[in-house]
PDB file of C-alpha atoms in Angstrom:
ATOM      1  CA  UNK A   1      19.577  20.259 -13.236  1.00 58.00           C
ATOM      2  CA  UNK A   2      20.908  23.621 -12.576  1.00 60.00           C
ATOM      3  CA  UNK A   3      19.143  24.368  -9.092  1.00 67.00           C
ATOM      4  CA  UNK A   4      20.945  25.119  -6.021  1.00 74.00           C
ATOM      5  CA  UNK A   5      19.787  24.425  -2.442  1.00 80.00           C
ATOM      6  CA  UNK A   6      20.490  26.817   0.955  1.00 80.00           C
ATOM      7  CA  UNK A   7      19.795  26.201   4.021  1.00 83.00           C
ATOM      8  CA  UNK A   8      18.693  29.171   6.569  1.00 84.00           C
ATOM      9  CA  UNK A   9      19.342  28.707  10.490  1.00 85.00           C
ATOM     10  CA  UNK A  10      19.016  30.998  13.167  1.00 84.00           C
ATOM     11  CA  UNK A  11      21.042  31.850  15.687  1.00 85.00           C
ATOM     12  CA  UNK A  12      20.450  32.077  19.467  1.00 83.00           C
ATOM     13  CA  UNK A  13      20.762  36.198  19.102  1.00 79.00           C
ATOM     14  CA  UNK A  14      18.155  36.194  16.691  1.00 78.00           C
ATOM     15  CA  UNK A  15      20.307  36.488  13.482  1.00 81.00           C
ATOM     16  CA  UNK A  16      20.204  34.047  10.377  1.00 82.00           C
ATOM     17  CA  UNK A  17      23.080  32.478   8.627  1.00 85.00           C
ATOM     18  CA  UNK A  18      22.606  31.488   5.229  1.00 82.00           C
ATOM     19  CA  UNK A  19      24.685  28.373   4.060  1.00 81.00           C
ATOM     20  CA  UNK A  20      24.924  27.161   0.574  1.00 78.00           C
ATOM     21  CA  UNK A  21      27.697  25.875  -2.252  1.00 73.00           C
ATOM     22  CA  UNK A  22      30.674  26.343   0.743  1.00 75.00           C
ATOM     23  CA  UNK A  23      29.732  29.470   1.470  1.00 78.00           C
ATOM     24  CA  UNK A  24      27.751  31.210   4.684  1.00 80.00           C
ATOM     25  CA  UNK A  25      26.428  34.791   5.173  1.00 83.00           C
ATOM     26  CA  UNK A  26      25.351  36.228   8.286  1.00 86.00           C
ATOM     27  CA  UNK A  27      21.888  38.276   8.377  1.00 83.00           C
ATOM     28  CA  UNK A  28      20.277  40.756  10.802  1.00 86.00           C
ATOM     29  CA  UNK A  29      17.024  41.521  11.132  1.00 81.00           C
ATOM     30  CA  UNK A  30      16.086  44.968   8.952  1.00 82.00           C
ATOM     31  CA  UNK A  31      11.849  44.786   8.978  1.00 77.00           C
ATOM     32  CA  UNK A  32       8.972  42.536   9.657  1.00 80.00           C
ATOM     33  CA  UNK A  33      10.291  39.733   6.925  1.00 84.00           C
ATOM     34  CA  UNK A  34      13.455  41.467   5.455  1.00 84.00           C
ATOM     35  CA  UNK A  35      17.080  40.925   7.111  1.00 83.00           C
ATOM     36  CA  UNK A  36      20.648  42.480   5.765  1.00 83.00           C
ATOM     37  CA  UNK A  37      24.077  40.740   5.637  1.00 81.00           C
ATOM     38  CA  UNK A  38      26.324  41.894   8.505  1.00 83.00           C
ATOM     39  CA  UNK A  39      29.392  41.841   6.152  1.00 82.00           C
ATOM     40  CA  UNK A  40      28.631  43.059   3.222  1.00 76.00           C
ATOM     41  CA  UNK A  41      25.543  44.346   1.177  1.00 79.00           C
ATOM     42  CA  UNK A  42      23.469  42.206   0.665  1.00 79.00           C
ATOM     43  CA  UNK A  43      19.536  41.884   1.553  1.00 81.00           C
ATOM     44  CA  UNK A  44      16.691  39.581   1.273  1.00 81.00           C
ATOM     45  CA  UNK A  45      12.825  39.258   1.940  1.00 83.00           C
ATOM     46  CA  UNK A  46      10.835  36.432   3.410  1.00 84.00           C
ATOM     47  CA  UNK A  47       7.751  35.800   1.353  1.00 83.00           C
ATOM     48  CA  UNK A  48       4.483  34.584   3.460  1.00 87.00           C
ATOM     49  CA  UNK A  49       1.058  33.280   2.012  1.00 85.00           C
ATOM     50  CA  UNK A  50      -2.214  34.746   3.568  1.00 83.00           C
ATOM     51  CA  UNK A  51      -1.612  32.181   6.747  1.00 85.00           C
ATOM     52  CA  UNK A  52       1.738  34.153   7.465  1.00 84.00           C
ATOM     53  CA  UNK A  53       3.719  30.891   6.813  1.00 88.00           C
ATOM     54  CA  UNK A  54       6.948  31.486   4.701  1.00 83.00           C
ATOM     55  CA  UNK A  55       6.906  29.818   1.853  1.00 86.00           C
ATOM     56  CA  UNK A  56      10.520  31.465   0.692  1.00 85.00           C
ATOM     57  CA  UNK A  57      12.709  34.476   0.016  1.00 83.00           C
ATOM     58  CA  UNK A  58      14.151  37.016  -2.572  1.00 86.00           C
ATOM     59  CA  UNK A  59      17.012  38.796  -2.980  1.00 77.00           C
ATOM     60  CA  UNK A  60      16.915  43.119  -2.728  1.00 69.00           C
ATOM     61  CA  UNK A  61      16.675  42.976  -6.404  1.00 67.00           C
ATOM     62  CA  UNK A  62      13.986  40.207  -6.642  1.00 64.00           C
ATOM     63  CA  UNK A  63      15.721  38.498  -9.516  1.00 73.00           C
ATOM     64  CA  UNK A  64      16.706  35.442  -6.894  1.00 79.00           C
ATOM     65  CA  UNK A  65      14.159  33.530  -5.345  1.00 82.00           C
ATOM     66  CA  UNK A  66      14.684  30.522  -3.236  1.00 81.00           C
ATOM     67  CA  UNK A  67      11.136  28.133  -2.620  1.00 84.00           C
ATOM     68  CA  UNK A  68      11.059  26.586   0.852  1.00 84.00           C
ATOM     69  CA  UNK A  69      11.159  22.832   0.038  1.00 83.00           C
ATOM     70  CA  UNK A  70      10.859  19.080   1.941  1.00 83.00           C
ATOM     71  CA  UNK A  71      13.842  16.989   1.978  1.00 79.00           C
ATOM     72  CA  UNK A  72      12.973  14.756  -1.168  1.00 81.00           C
ATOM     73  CA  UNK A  73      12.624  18.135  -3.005  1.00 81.00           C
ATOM     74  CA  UNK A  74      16.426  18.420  -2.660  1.00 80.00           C
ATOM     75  CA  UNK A  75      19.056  17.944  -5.256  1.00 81.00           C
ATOM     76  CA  UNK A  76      21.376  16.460  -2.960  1.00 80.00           C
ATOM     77  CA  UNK A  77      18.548  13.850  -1.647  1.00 87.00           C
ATOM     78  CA  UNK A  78      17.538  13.130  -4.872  1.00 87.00           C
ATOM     79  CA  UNK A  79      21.196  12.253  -6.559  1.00 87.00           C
ATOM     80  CA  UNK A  80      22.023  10.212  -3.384  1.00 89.00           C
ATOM     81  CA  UNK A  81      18.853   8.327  -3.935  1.00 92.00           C
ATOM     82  CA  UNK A  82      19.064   7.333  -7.219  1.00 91.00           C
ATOM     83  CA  UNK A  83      22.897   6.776  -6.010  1.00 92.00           C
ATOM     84  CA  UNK A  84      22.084   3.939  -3.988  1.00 93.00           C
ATOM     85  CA  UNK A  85      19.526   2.865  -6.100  1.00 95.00           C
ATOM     86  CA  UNK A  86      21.978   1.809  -8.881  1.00 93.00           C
ATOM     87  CA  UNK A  87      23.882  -0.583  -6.179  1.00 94.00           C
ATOM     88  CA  UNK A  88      20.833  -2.166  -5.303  1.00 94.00           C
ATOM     89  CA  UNK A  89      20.170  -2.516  -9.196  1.00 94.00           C
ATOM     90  CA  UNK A  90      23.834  -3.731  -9.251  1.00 94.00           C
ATOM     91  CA  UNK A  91      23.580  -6.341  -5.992  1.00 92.00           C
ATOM     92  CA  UNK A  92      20.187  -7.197  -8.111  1.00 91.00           C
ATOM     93  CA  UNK A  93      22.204  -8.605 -11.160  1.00 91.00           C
ATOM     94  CA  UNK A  94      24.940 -10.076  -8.979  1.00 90.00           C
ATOM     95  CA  UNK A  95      22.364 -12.260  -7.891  1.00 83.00           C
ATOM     96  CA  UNK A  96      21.177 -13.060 -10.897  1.00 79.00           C
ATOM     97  CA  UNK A  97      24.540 -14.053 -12.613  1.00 82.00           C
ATOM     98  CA  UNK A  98      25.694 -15.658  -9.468  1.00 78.00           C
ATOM     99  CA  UNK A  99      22.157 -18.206  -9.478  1.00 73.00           C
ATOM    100  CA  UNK A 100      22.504 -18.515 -13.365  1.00 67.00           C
ATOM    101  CA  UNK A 101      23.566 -22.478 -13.381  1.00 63.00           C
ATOM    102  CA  UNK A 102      21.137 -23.311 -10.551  1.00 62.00           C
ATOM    103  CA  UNK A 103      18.039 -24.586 -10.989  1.00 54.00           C
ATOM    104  CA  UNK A 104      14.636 -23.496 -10.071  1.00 55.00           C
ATOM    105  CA  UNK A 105      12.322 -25.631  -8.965  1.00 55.00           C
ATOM    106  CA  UNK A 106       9.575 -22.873  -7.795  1.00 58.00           C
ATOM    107  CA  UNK A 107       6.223 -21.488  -9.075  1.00 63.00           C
ATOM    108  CA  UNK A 108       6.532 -20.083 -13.036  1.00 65.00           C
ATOM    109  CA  UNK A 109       5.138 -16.828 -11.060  1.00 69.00           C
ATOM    110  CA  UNK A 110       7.723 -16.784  -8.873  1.00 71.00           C
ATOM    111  CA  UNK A 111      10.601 -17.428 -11.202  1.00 76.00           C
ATOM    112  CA  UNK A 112       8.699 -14.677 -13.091  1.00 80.00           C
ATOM    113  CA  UNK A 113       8.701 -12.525 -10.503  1.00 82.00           C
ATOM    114  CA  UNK A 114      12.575 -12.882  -9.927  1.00 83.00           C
ATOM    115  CA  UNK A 115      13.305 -12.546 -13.554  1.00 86.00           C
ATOM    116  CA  UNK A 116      11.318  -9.448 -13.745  1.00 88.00           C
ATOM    117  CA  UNK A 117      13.326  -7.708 -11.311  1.00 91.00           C
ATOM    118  CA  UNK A 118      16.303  -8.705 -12.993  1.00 92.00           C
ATOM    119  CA  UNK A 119      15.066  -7.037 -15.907  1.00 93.00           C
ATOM    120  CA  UNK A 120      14.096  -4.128 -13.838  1.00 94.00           C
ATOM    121  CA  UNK A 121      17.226  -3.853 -12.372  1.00 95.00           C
ATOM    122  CA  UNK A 122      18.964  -3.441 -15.833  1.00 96.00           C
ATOM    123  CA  UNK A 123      16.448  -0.911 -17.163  1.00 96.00           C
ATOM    124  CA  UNK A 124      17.632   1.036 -13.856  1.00 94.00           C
ATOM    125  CA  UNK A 125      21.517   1.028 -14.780  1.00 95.00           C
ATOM    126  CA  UNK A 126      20.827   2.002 -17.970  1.00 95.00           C
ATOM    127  CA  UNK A 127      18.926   4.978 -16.922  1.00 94.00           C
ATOM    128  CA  UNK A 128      21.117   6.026 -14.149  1.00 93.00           C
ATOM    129  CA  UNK A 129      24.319   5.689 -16.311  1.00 91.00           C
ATOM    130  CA  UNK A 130      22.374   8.115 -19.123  1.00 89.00           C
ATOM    131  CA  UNK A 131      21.824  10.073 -15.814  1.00 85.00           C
ATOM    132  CA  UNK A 132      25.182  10.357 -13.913  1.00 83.00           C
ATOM    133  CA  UNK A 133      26.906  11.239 -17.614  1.00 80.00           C
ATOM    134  CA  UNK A 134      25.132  14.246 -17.629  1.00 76.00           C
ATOM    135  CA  UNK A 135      27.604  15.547 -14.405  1.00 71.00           C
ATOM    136  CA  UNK A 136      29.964  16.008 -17.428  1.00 63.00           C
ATOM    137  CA  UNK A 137      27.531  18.340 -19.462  1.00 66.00           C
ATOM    138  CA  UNK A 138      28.282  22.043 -19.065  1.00 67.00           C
ATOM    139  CA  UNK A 139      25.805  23.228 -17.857  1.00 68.00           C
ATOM    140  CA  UNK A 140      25.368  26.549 -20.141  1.00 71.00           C
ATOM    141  CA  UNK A 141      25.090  24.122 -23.246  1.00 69.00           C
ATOM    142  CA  UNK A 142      22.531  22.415 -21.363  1.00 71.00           C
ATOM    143  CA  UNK A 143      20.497  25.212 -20.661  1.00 72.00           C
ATOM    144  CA  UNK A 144      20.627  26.574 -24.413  1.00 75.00           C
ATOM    145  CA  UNK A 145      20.070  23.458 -25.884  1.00 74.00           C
ATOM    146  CA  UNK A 146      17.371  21.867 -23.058  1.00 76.00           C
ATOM    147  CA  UNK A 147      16.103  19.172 -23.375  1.00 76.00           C
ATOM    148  CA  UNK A 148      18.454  17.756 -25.705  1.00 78.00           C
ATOM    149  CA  UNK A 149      19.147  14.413 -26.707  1.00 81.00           C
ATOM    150  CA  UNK A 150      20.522  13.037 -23.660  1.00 82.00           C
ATOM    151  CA  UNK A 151      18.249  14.452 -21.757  1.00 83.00           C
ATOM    152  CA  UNK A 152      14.978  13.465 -23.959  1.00 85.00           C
ATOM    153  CA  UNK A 153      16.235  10.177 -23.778  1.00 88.00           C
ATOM    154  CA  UNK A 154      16.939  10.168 -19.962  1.00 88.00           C
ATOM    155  CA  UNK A 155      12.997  10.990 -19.832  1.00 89.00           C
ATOM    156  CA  UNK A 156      11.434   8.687 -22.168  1.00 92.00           C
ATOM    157  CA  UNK A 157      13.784   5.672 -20.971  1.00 93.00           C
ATOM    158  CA  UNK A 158      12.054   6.953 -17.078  1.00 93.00           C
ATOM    159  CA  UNK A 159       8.601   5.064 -18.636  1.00 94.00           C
ATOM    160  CA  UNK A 160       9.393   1.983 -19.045  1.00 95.00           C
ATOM    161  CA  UNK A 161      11.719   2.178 -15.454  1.00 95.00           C
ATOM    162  CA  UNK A 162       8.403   2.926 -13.496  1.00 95.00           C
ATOM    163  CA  UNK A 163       6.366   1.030 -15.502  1.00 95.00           C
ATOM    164  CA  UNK A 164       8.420  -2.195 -14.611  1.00 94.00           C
ATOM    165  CA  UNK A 165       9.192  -1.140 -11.349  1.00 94.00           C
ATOM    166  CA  UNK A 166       5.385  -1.321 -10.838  1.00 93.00           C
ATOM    167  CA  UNK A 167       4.805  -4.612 -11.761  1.00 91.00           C
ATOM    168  CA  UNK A 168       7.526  -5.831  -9.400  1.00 90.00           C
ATOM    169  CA  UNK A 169       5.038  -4.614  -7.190  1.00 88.00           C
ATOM    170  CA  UNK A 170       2.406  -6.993  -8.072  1.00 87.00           C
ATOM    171  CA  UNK A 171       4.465  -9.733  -8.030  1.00 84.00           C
ATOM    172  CA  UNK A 172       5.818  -9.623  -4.917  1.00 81.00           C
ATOM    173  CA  UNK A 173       3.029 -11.900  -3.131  1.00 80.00           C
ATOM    174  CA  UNK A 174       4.362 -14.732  -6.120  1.00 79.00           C
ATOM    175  CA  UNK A 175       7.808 -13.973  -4.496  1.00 79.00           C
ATOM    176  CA  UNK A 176       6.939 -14.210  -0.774  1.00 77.00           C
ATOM    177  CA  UNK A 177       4.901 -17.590  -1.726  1.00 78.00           C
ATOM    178  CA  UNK A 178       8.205 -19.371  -3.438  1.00 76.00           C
ATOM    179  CA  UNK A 179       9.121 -22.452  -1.740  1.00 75.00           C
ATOM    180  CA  UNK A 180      12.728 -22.847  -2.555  1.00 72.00           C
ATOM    181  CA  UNK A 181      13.168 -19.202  -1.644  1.00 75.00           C
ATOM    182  CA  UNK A 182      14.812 -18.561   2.007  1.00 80.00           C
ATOM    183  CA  UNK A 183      13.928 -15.670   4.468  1.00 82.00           C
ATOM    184  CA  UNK A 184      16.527 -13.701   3.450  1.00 85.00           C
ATOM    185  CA  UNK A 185      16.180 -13.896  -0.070  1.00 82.00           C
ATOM    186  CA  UNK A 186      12.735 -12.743   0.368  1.00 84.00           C
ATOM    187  CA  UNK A 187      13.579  -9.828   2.041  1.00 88.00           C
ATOM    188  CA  UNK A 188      16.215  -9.138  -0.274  1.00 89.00           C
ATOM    189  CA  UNK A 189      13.937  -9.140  -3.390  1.00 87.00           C
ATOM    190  CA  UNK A 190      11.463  -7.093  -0.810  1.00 90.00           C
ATOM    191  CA  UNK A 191      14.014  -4.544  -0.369  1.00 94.00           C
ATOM    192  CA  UNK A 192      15.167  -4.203  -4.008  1.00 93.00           C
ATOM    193  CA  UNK A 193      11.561  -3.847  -5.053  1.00 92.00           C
ATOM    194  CA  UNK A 194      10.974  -1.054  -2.537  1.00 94.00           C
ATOM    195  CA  UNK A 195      13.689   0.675  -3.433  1.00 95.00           C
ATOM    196  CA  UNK A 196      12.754   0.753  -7.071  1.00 95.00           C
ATOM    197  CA  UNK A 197       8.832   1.556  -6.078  1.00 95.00           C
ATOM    198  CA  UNK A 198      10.977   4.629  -4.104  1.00 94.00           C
ATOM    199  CA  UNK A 199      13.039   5.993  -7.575  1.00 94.00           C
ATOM    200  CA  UNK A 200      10.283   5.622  -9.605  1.00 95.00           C
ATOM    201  CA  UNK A 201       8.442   8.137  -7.157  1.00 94.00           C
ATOM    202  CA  UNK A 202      11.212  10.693  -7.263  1.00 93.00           C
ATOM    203  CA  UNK A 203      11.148  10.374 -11.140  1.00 93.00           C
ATOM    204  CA  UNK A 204       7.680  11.284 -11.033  1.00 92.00           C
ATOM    205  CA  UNK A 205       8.187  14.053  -8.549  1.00 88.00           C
ATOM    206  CA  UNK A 206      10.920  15.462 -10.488  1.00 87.00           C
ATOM    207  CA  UNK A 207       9.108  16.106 -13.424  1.00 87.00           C
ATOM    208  CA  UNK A 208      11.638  13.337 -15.085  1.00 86.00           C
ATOM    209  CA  UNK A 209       9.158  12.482 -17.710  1.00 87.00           C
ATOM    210  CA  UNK A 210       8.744  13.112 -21.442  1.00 86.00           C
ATOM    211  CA  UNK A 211       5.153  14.998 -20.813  1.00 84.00           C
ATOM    212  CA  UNK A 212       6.243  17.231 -17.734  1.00 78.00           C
ATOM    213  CA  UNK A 213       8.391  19.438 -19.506  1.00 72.00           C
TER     214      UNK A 213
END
């Protein structure tokens, strides 16, 4: 919750500019892995494994250390995910309240497979609204007091999210086989169940879960 993510570049010359939070700093090189800002004084140190592949870097001091991460290991990637998420669970129970007076003449398993994601759909809002409040938490109380009840909650309410989004997974064949069911709305449920299969990854990934902390 409190990380920060830069981003390292170099230049044509051979220098590096570090971006990050709105701000930039240009480095020179100063040793082997080491480099010093141009403008001012700071100073940091790639860090290699045994292959020679840099895995990071620290400050002068070595109090800061930055880890060399893929894209889904970024906060920005991850908040934007779980952004869009939640309008796919929203567009999810659109649909449903918009097809509540029609009838369905399919399969039980494939009304139960469209119910299902309704009901995943709505565990998802629920979690991402306990989520999103937290961007009004300060963020020193939330160190002090981590986990907390927000947050414990946020975690344990993650289990029954992937759990559920799961299942959607095995009943996607019911879906696909539904006979009132157009192309589109195939796709659609296709889509929605993907993209839940997707959050409940980056859940897992992030450690979002009561056990992982």
């Amino acid at each position: 919750f409190l990380s920060s993510t830069l981003e390292v570049a170099a230049t044509p010359e051979g220098a590096l500019v570090v971006a990050g939070d709105g701000n930039s700093s240009r480095y020179v090189p100063d040793g082997a892995l080491s480099f010093r800002e141009t403008e001012g004084q700071g100073h940091i140190t790639f860090l290699a494994d045994a292959k020679g592949k840099i895995h990071g870097f620290a400050n002068s001091k070595g109090h800061v250390v930055y880890d060399r991460v893929l894209p889904w290991n970024v906060v920005d990637f991850f908040v934007n995910a779980l952004g869009v998420i939640g309008i796919i669970a929203a567009f999810v129970l659109s649909g449903a309240w918009l097809r509540r007076d029609r009838r369905i003449g399919d399969k039980p398993r494939a009304r139960f497979s469209a119910r299902w994601l309704y009901f995943s759909a709505l565990l998802w809002i629920v979690l991402l609204a306990a989520a999103f409040s937290l961007k009004g938490t300060d963020d020193t109380q939330l160190f002090f007091s981590f986990p907390g009840p927000l947050v414990t909650f946020i975690a344990w309410m993650a289990v029954p999210v992937i759990l559920a989004s799961l299942i959607n997974l095995f009943l996607l064949g019911s879906a696909w086989k539904a006979k009132g069911w157009g192309f589109w709305r195939k796709l659609r449920h296709t889509l929605a169940v993907l993209a839940f299969i997707l959050g409940a990854a980056l859940l897992w990934n992030w450690n979002l879960l009561p056990w992982k902390f």
